[in-house]
Coordinates of C-alpha atoms in Angstrom, one line a residue:
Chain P
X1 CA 230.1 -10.3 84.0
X2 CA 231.5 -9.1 86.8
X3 CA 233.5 -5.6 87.0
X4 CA 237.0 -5.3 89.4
X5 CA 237.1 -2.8 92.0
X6 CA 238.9 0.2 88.8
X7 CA 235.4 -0.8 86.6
X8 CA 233.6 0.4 89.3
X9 CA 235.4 3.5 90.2
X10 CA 235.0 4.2 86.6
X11 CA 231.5 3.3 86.3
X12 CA 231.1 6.0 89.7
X13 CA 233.1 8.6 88.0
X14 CA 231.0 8.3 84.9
X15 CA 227.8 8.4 86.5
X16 CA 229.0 11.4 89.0
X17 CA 230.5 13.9 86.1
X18 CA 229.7 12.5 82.6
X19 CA 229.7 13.1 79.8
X20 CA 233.7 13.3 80.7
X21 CA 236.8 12.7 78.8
X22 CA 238.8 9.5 78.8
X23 CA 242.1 11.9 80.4
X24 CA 239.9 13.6 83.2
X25 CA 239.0 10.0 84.2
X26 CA 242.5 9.2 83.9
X27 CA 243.1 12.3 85.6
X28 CA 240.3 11.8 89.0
X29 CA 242.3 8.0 89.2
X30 CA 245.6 9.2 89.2
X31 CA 246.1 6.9 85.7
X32 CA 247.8 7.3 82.5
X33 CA 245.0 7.7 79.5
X34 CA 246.9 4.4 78.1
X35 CA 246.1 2.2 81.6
X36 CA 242.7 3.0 81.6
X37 CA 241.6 1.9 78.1
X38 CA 241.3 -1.7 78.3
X39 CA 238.7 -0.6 81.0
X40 CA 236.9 1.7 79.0
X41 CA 237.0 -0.7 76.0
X42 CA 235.4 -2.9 78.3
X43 CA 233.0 -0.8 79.7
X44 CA 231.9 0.7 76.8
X45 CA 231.6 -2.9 75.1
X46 CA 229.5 -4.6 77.3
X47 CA 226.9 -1.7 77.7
X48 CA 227.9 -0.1 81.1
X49 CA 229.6 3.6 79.3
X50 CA 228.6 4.9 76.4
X51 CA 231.3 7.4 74.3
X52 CA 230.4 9.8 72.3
X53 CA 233.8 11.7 70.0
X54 CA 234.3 14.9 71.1
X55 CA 231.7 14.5 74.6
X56 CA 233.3 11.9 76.3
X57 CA 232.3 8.8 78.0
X58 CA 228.7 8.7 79.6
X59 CA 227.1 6.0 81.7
X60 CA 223.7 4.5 79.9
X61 CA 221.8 3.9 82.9
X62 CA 222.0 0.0 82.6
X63 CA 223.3 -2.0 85.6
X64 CA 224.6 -5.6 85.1
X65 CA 221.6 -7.2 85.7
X66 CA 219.6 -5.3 83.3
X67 CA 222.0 -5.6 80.5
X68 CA 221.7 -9.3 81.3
X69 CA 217.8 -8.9 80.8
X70 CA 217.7 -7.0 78.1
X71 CA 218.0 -10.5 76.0
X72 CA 214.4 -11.6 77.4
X73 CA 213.2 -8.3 77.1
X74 CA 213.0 -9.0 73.2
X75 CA 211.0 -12.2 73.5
X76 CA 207.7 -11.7 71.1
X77 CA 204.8 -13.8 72.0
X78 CA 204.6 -15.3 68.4
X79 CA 207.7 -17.1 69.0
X80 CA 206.4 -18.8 71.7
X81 CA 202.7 -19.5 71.3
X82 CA 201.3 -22.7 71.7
X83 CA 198.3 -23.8 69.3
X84 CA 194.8 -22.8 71.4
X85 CA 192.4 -25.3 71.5
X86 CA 188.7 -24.1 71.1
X87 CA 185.4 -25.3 71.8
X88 CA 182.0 -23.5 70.7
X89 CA 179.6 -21.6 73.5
X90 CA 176.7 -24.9 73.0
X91 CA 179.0 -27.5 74.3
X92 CA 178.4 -29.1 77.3
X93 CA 180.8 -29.0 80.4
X94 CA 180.8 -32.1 80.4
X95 CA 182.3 -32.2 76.4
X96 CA 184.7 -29.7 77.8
X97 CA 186.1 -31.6 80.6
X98 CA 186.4 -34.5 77.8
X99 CA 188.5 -31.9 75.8
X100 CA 190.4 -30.8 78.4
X101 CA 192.3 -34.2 78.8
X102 CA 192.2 -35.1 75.2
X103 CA 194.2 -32.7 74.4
X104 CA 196.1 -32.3 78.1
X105 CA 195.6 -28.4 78.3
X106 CA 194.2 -26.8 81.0
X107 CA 193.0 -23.8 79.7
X108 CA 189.9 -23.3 76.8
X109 CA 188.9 -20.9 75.2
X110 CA 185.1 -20.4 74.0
X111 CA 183.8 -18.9 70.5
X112 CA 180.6 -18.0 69.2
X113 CA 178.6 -19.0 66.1
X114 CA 181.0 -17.1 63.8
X115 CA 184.4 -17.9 65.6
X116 CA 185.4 -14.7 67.9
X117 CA 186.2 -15.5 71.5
X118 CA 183.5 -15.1 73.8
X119 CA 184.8 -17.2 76.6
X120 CA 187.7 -18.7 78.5
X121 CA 187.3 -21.9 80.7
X122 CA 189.9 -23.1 83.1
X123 CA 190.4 -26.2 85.4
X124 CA 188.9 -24.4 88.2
X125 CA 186.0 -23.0 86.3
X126 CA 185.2 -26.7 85.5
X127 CA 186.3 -28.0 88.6
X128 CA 183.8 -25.8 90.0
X129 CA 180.6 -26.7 87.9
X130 CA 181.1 -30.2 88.9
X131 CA 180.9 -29.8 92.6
X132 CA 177.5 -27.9 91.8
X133 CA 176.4 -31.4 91.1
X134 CA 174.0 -30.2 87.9
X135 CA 173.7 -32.8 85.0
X136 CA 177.3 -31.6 83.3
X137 CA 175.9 -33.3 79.9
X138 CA 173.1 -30.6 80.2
X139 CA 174.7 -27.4 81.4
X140 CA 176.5 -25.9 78.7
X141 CA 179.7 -24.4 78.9
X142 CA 178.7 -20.4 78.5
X143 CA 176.8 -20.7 81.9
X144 CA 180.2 -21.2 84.0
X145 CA 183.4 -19.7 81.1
X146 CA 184.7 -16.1 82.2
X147 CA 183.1 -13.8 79.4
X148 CA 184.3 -11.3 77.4
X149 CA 185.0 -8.3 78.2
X150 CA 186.5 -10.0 81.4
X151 CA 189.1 -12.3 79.6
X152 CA 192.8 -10.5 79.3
X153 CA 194.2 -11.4 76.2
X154 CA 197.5 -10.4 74.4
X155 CA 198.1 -9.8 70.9
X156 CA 201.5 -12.2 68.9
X157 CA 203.6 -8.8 68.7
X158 CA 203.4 -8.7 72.4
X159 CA 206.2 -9.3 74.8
X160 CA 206.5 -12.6 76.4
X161 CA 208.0 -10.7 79.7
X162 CA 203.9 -8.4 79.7
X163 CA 202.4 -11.9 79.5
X164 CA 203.8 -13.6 82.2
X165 CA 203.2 -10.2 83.9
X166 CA 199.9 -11.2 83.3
X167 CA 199.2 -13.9 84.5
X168 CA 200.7 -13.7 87.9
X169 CA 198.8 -10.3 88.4
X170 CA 195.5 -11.9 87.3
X171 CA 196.3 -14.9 88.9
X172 CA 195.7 -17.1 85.4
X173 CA 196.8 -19.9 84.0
X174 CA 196.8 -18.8 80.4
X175 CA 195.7 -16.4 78.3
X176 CA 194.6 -16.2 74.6
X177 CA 196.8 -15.3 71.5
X178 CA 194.2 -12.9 69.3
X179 CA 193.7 -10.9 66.2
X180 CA 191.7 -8.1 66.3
X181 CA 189.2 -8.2 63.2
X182 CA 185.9 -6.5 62.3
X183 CA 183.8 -8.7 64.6
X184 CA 185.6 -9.7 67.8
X185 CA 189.1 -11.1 68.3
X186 CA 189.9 -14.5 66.5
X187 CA 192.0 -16.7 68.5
X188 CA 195.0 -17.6 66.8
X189 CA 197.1 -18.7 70.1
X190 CA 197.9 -19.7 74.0
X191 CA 200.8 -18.7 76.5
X192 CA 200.3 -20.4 79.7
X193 CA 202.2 -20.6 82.7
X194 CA 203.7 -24.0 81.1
X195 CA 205.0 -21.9 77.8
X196 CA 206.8 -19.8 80.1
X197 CA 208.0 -22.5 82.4
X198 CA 209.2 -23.9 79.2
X199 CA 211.1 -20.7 77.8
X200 CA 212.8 -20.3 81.3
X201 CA 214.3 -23.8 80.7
X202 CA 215.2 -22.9 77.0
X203 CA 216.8 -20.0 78.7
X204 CA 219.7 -21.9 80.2
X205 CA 219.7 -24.1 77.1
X206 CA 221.0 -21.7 74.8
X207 CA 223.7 -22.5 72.3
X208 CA 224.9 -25.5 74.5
Chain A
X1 CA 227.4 -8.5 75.2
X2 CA 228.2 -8.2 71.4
X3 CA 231.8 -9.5 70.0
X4 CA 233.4 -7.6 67.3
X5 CA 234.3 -10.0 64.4
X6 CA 238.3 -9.6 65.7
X7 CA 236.9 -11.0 69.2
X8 CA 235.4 -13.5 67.3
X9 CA 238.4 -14.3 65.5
X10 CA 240.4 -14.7 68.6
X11 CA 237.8 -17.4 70.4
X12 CA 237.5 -19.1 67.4
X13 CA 242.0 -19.6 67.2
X14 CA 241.7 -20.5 70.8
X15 CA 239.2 -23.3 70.6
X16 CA 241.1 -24.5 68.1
X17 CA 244.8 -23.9 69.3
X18 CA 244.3 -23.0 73.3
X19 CA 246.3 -23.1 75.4
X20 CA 248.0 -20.9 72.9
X21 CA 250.1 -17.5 74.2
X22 CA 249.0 -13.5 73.4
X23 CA 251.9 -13.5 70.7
X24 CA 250.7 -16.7 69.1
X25 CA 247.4 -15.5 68.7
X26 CA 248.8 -12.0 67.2
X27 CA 250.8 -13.8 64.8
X28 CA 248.2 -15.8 63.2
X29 CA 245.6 -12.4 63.2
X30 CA 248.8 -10.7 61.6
X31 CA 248.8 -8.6 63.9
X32 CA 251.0 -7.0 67.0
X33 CA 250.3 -8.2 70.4
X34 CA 250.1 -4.3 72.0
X35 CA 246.9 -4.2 69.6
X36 CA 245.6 -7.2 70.6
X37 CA 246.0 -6.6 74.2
X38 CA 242.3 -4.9 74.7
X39 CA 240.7 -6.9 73.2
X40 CA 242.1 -10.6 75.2
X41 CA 241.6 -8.6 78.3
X42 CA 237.8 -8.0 77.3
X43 CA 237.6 -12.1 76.1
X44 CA 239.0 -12.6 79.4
X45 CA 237.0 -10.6 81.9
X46 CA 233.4 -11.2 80.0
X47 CA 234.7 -15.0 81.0
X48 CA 235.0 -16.3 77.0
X49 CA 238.5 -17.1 77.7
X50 CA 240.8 -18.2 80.7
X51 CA 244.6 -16.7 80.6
X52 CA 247.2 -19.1 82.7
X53 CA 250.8 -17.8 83.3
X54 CA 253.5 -19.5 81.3
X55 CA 250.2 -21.5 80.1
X56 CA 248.6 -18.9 78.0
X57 CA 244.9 -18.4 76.7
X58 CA 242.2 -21.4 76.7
X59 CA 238.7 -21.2 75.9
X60 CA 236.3 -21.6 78.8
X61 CA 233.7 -23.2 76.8
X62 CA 231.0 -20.8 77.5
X63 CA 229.2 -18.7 75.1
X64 CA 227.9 -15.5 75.7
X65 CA 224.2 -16.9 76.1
X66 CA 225.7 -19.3 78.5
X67 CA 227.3 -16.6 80.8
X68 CA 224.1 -14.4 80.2
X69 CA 222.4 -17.1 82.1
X70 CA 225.4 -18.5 84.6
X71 CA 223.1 -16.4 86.9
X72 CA 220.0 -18.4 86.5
X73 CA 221.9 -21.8 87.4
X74 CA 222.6 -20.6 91.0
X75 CA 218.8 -20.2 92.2
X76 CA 217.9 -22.7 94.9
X77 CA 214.3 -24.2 95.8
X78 CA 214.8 -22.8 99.2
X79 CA 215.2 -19.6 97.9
X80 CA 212.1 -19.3 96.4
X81 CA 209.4 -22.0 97.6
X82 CA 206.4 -21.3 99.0
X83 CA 204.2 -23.4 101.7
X84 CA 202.6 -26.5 101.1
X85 CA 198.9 -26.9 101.5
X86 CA 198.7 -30.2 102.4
X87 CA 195.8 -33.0 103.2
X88 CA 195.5 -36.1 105.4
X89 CA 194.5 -39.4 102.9
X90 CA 191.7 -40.0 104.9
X91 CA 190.0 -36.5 104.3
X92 CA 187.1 -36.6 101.3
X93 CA 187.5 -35.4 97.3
X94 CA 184.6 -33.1 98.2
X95 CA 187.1 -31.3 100.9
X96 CA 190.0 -31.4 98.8
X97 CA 188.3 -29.4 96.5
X98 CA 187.1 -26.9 98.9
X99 CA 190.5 -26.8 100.4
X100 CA 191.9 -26.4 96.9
X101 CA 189.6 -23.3 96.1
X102 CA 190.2 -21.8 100.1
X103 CA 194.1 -22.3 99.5
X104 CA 193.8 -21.6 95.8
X105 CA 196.5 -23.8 94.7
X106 CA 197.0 -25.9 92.1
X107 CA 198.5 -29.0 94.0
X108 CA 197.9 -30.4 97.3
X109 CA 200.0 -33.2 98.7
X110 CA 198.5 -36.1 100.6
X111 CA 200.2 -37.2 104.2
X112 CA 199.8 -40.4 106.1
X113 CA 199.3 -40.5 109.7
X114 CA 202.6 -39.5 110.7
X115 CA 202.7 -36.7 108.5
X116 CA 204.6 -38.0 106.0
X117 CA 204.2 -37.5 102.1
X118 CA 202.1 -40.1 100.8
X119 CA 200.6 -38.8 97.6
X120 CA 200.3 -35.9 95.7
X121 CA 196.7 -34.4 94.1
X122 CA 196.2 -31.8 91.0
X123 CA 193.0 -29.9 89.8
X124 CA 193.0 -32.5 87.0
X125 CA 192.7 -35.5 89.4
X126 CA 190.1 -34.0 91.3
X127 CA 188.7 -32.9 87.9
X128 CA 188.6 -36.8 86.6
X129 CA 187.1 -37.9 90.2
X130 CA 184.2 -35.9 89.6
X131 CA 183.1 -36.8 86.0
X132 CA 183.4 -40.1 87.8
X133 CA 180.1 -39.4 89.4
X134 CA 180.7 -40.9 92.7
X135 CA 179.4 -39.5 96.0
X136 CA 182.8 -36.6 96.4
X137 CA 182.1 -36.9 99.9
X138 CA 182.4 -41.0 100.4
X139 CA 185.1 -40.7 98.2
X140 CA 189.0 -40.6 100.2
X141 CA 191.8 -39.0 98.8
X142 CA 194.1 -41.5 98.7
X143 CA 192.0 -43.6 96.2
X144 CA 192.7 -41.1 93.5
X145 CA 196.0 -39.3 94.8
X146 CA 199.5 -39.9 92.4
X147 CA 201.3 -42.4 95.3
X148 CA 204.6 -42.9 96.6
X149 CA 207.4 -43.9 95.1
X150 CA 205.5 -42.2 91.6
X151 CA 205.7 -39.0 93.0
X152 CA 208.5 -36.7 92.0
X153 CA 210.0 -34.0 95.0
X154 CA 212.7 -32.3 95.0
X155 CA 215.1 -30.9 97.7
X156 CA 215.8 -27.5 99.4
X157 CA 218.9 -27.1 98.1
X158 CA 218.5 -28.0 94.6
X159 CA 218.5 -25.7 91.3
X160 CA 215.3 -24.0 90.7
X161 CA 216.5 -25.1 86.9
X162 CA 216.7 -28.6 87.2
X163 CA 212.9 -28.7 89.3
X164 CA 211.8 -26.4 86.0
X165 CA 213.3 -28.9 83.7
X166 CA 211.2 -31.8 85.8
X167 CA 207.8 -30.1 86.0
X168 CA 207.8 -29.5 81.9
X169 CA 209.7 -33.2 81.4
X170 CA 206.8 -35.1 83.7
X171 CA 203.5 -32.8 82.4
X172 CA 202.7 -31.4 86.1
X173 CA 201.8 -28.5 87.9
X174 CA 204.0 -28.6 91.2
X175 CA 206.3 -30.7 93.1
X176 CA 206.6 -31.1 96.5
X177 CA 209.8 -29.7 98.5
X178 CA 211.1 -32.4 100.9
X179 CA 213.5 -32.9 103.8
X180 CA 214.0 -36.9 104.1
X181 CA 213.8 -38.3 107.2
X182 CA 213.7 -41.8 109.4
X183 CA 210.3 -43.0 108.3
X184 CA 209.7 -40.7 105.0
X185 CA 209.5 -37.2 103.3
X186 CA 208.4 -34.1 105.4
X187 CA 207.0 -31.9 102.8
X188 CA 208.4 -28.1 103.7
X189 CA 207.5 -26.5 100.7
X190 CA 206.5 -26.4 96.6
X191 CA 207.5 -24.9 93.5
X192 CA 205.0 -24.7 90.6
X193 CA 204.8 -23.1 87.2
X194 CA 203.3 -20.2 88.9
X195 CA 206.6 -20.0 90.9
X196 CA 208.8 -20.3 87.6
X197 CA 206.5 -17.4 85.8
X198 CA 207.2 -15.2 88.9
X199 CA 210.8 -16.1 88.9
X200 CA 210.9 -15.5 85.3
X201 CA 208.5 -12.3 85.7
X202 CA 211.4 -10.7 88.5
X203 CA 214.5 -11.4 86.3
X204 CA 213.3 -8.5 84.5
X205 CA 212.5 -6.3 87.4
X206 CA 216.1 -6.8 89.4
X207 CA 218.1 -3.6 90.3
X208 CA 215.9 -1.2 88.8

């Protein structure tokens, strides 16, 4: 939303002397108490002023465009996950490749004998082996997968907003959903770049 | 923003009634219009509802998600593209690979001899070109590059939203930004999901 030239002065005022009284607002404006409250109602509704009874009016802190964030700031990554698809440390890169386009992901992730991630492959890990020209049937894909304790993953109470952080700082395409248990982190999930392409979409979707 | 369950009453006897007058509106609340007055002037300025003299109140047809995210609709491509890496079709799979990892992109796009787009190539192309176990470096682009007209491109002045809605709608990476001229596309720049989890990413961070 956006606030008329008054809002502002008010917002100012706020900011400059608060916590104030609704009549020494009134007061700096040259106002009646009764003009300005519509404004304050305003104000105070959509998050800009807070009012306390018997303090007075106080400004939160939040500008427009964080108020309007605040919405994605709530986004958990268990309400967005994707299902992970997992192959085991023995299979070839060449199996992986296969797995890769069967199942149209571009990100896998690797577990050992008793299922805890050890591994993550990506398109350009793969993409990689193969232009090393070894037999891809015979390399398996532990030689080339990132390995743990290098893999960032993120945990399904985590926010979306820290994900996508994420993976534009460590320049990923997707990282794995886990659970910590007693011997390593079971993967339970996936956000990729495409999950959060997907949610900005939804985004604009909203309630239409 | 949060409506009160009053403000909720009011849109909901304007969708139904609009355009229907302050006093209208108070009569069927059973309530004065003084008391009302706050809270159609908050309707009204957080853009749920539209006041027309003589006319009265309509609704806008926008919900508060919708106006939450009015702001997303006005990104353009131009505003946040970055530069194309692009290939000539005659140049090798082998070197499209090694541009791919120099650039470190996701998509390059293919141009004829006049520089015009001609195709467009992924990691998972190149990816299916090498399990294909032909020599990389015999092999020209162009045989396994996505060709014109299947390629989809988008505009410099179009809505970041709409290419978002395309990339998750046609399963790719990236799409090239074009300017059309006489004898084709001029690729000037491209948008990927990496671009989208930024843009999503900096929504957060604005005016802090």
């Amino acid at each position: 939303m956006e606030l008329s030239k008054r809002q502002e002065e008010i917002v100012e005022i706020v900011k400059a002397n608060g916590p104030i009284t609704g009549e020494n607002i009134a007061e700096k404006l040259h106002l009646t108490r009764a003009t300005l409250r519509p404004d304050l109602a305003i104000l105070t509704m959509a998050g800009f002023l807070d009012a306390r009874p018997r303090v007075g009016y106080f400004f939160t802190g939040k500008t427009g465009s964080e108020l309007l964030t605040e919405k994605i700031k709530k986004f958990k990554v268990h309400e967005y996950q994707s299902i992970p698809i997992v192959v085991k440390e023995s299979v070839s890169v060449y199996d992986a490749i296969s797995t890769m386009f069967l199942e149209d992901v571009g990100t896998l992730f690797v577990v050992d004998q008793k299922s805890y991630l050890s591994g993550v492959v990506s398109r350009k890990d793969l993409l990689r082996a193969t232009i090393g020209q070894k037999d891809l049937n015979q390399l398996p894909v532990h030689i080339i997968m990132t390995r743990m304790p290098n893999i960032t993953v993120c945990k399904k109470e985590d926010l979306l907003i820290d994900v996508a952080k994420l993976l534009i700082e460590k320049q990923i395409d997707g990282v794995p959903v886990v659970k910590d248990s007693d011997g390593g982190f079971e993967v339970t999930g996936r956000i990729t770049k495409s999950t959060i392409t997907k949610v900005f979409v939804e985004l604009t979707a909203d309630e239409r």
